[in-house]
C-alpha positions in Angstrom: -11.0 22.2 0.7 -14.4 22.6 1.4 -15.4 19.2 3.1 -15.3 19.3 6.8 -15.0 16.1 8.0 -12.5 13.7 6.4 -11.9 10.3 6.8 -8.5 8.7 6.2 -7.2 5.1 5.8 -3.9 4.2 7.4 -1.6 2.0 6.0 -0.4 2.9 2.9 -2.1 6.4 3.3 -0.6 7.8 6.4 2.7 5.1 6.5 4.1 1.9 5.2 5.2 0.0 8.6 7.1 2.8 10.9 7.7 4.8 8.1 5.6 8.0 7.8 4.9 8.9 4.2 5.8 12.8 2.5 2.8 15.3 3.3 1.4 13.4 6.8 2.5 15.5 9.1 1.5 18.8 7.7 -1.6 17.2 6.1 -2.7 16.4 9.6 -1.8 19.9 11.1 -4.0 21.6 8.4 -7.0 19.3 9.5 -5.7 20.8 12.7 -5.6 24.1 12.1 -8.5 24.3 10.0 -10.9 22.5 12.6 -11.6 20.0 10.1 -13.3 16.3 11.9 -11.3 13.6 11.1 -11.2 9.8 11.7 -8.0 6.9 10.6 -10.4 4.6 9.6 -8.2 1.1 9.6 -8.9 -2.4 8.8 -6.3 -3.7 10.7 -7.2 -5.6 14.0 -4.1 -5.8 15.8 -3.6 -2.3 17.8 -6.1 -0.3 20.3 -6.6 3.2 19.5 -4.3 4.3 22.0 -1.6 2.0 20.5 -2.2 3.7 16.8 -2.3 7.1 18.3 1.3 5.9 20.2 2.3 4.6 17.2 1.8 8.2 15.5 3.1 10.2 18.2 6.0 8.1 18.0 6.4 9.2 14.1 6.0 12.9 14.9 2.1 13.5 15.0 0.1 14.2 18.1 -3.5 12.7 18.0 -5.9 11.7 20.1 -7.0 8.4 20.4 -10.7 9.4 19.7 -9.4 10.1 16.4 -9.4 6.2 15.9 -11.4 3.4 14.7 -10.8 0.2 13.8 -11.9 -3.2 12.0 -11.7 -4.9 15.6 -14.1 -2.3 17.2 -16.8 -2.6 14.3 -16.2 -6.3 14.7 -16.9 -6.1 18.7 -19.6 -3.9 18.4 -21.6 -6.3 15.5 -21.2 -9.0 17.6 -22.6 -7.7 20.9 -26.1 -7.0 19.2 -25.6 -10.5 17.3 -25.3 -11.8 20.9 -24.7 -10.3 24.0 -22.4 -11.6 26.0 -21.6 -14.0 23.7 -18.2 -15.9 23.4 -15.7 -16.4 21.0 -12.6 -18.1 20.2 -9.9 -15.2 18.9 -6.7 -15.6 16.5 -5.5 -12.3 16.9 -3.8 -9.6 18.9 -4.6 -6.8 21.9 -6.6 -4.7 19.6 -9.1 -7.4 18.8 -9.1 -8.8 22.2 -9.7 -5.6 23.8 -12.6 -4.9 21.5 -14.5 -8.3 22.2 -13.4 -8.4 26.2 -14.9 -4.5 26.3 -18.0 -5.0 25.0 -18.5 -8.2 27.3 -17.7 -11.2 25.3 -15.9 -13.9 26.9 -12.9 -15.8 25.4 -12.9 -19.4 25.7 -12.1 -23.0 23.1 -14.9 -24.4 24.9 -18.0 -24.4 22.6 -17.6 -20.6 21.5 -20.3 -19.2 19.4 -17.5 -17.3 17.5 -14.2 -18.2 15.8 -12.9 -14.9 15.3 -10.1 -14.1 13.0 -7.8 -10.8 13.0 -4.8 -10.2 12.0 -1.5 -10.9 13.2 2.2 -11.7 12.2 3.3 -13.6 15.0 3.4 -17.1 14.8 2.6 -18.0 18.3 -1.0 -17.0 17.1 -1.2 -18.0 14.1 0.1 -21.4 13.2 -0.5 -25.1 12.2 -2.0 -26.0 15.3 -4.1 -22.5 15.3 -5.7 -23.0 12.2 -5.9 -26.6 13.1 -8.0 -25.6 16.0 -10.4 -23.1 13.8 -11.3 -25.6 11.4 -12.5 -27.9 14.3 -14.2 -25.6 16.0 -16.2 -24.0 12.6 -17.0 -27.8 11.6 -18.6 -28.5 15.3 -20.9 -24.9 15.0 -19.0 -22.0 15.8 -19.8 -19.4 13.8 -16.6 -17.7 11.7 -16.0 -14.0 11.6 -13.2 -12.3 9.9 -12.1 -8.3 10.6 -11.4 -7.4 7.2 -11.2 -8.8 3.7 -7.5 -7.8 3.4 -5.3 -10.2 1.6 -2.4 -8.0 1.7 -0.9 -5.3 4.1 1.6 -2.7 2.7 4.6 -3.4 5.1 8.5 -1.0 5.4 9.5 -4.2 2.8 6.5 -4.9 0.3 3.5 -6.7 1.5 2.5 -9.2 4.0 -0.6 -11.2 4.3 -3.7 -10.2 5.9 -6.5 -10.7 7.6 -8.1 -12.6 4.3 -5.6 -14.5 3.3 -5.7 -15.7 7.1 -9.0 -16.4 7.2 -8.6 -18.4 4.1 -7.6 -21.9 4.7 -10.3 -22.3 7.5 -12.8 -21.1 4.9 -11.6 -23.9 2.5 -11.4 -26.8 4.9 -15.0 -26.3 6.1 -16.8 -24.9 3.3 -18.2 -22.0 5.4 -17.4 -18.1 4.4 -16.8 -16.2 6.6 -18.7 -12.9 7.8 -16.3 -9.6 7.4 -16.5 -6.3 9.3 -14.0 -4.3 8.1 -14.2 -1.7 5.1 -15.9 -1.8 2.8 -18.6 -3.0 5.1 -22.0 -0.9 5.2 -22.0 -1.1 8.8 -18.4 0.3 9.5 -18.5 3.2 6.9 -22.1 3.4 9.4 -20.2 3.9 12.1 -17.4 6.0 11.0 -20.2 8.6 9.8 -21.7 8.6 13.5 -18.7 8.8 15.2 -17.6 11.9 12.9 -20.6 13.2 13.6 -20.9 14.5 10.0 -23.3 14.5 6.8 -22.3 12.1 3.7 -22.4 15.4 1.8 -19.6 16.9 3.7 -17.4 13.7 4.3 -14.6 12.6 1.6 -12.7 9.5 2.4 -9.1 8.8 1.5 -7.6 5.8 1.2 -5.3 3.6 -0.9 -7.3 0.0 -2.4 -10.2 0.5 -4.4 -11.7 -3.0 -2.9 -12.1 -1.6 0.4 -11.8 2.1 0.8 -12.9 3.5 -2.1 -16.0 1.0 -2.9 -16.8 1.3 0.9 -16.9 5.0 0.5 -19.1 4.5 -2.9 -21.2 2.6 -1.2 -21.7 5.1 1.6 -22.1 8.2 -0.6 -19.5 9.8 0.1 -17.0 11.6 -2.2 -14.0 9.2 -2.7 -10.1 10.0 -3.0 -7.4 6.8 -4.3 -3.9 7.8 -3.6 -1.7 5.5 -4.6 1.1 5.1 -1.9 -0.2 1.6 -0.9 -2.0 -1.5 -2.7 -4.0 -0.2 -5.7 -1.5 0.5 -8.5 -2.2 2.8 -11.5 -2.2 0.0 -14.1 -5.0 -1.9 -11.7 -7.5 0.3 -12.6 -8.9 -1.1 -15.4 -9.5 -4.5 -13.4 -12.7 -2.2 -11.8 -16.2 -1.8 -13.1 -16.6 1.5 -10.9 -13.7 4.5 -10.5 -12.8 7.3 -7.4 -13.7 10.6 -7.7 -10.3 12.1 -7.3 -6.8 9.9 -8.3 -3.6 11.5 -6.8 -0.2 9.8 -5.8 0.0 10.3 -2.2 -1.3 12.8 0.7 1.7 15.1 -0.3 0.4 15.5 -3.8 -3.3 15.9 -2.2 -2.2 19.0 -0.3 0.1 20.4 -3.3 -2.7 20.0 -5.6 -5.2 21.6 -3.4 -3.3 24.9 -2.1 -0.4 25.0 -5.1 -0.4 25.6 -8.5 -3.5 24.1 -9.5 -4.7 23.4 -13.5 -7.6 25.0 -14.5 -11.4 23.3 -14.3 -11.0 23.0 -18.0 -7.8 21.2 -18.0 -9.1 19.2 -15.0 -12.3 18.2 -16.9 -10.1 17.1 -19.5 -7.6 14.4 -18.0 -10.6 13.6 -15.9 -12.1 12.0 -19.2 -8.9 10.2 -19.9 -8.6 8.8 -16.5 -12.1 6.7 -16.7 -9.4 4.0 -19.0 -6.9 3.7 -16.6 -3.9 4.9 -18.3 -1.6 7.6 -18.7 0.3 9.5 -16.5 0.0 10.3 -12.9 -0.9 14.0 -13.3 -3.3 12.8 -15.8 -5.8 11.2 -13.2 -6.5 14.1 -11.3 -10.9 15.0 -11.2 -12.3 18.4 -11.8 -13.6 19.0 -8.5 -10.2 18.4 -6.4 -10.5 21.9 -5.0 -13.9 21.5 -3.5 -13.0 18.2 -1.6 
């Protein structure tokens, strides 16, 4: 693999819930090993970067918590040059209230210039009376921010809602859309780049929905990898006007494909043609340029 730095989605890419899925850990020691720069680019809100790099050491992989960014931080960071020390009123957990506390805003119901919703599963948070107090607080002027235009999460059991589908019923009851920072946003894959520290021509992102990682990654012109371990099926393809550059089941199958028995460029350029519909069989949706990611 040619690319040097390589930015990687988490859920349903690295692991569903606390399970880590086949090829993580020794895709993450050949990044290692090979001195590769790297980033877990995440739309989910809820954890700080040292949480998710806790969370990974937990599941066997060692990684710094520079390695990190997510949805919350691009969120914090947008809205401390929209308005310094600003304030905001927060459904969410730790990771978004970390972000907005760090970068000076302060957290209050009274009068925010902010409702900011993240995502969370506990219903302490996020609840009748919640929601109830969003809605008031959009109608009287406070401007509504959402992480990430999730509507699903990949979870141990199937799926659970996200950030969007959150966000949603304040959106309906005051007729005001919300502002999202997560992928595919133009300003996160922004800051990804300059954190990685890397050209667009040597950065490849993988990740598992075509309405976030892989149009975000379009968007940024960089080369673009679908695995599909997590949201975006095989037969949801056709439901996109635009396609990835590389299709492959999961991070295992990336790294067999790359240093395994590879088809030839012909063969490649071939099922790469029959891929642009959609259908047919996993192996069939590899791209001819796999190797040179």
């Amino acid at each position: 693999m040619s690319k040097t730095c390589f930015i990687i989605d988490m859920d349903g890419v690295i692991y569903h819930g606390n399970k880590l899925l086949a090829g993580v850990m020794e895709f993450v020691e050949w990044l290692k090993r090979e001195k590769k720069q790297f980033l877990f680019l995440t739309n989910s809100s809820d954890k700080t970067p040292a949480l998710l790099s806790q969370k990974l050491l937990r599941l066997g992989i060692e990684v710094d918590e520079s390695h990190f960014y997510t949805s919350a931080l691009s969120t914090a960071q947008f809205l401390a040059r929209q308005q310094p020390d600003g304030t905001a009123w927060v459904i969410g957990e730790i990771g978004l209230i970390k972000a907005l506390e760090d970068v000076g805003f302060t957290l209050t119901d009274q009068d925010p210039d902010y409702v900011v919703i993240g995502e969370t599963s506990k219903s302490e948070l996020y609840n009748y009376a919640t929601v109830q107090k969003a809605i008031n607080l959009v109608r009287q002027g406070a401007r509504l921010i959402g992480t990430n235009v999730d509507v699903v999460d990949n979870v141990e059991n199937g799926f659970a809602p996200a950030c969007g589908s959150l966000v949603a019923p304040v959106e309906s009851a005051t007729g005001v859309k919300a502002y999202f920072l997560g992928k595919p946003s133009p300003l996160m894959m922004t800051s990804a780049l300059e954190k990685l520290g890397g050209k667009r021509a040597n950065t490849v992102i993988i990740g598992d929905r075509m309405d976030t990682d892989i149009i975000g990654g379009l968007e940024a012109g960089i080369e673009t990898i679908l695995v599909l371990s997590g949201v975006t099926r095989l037969e949801d393809l056709k439901q996109f006007s635009y396609k990835p550059g590389h299709i492959l089941g999961g991070i295992e199958e990336l790294m067999q494909v790359a240093f395994a028995n590879a088809p030839s460029r012909r063969e490649l350029m071939d099922i790469a043609n029959a891929s642009a519909s959609g259908v047919g069989s996993l192996e069939s949706l590899v791209s001819p340029s796999i190797l040179n990611v």
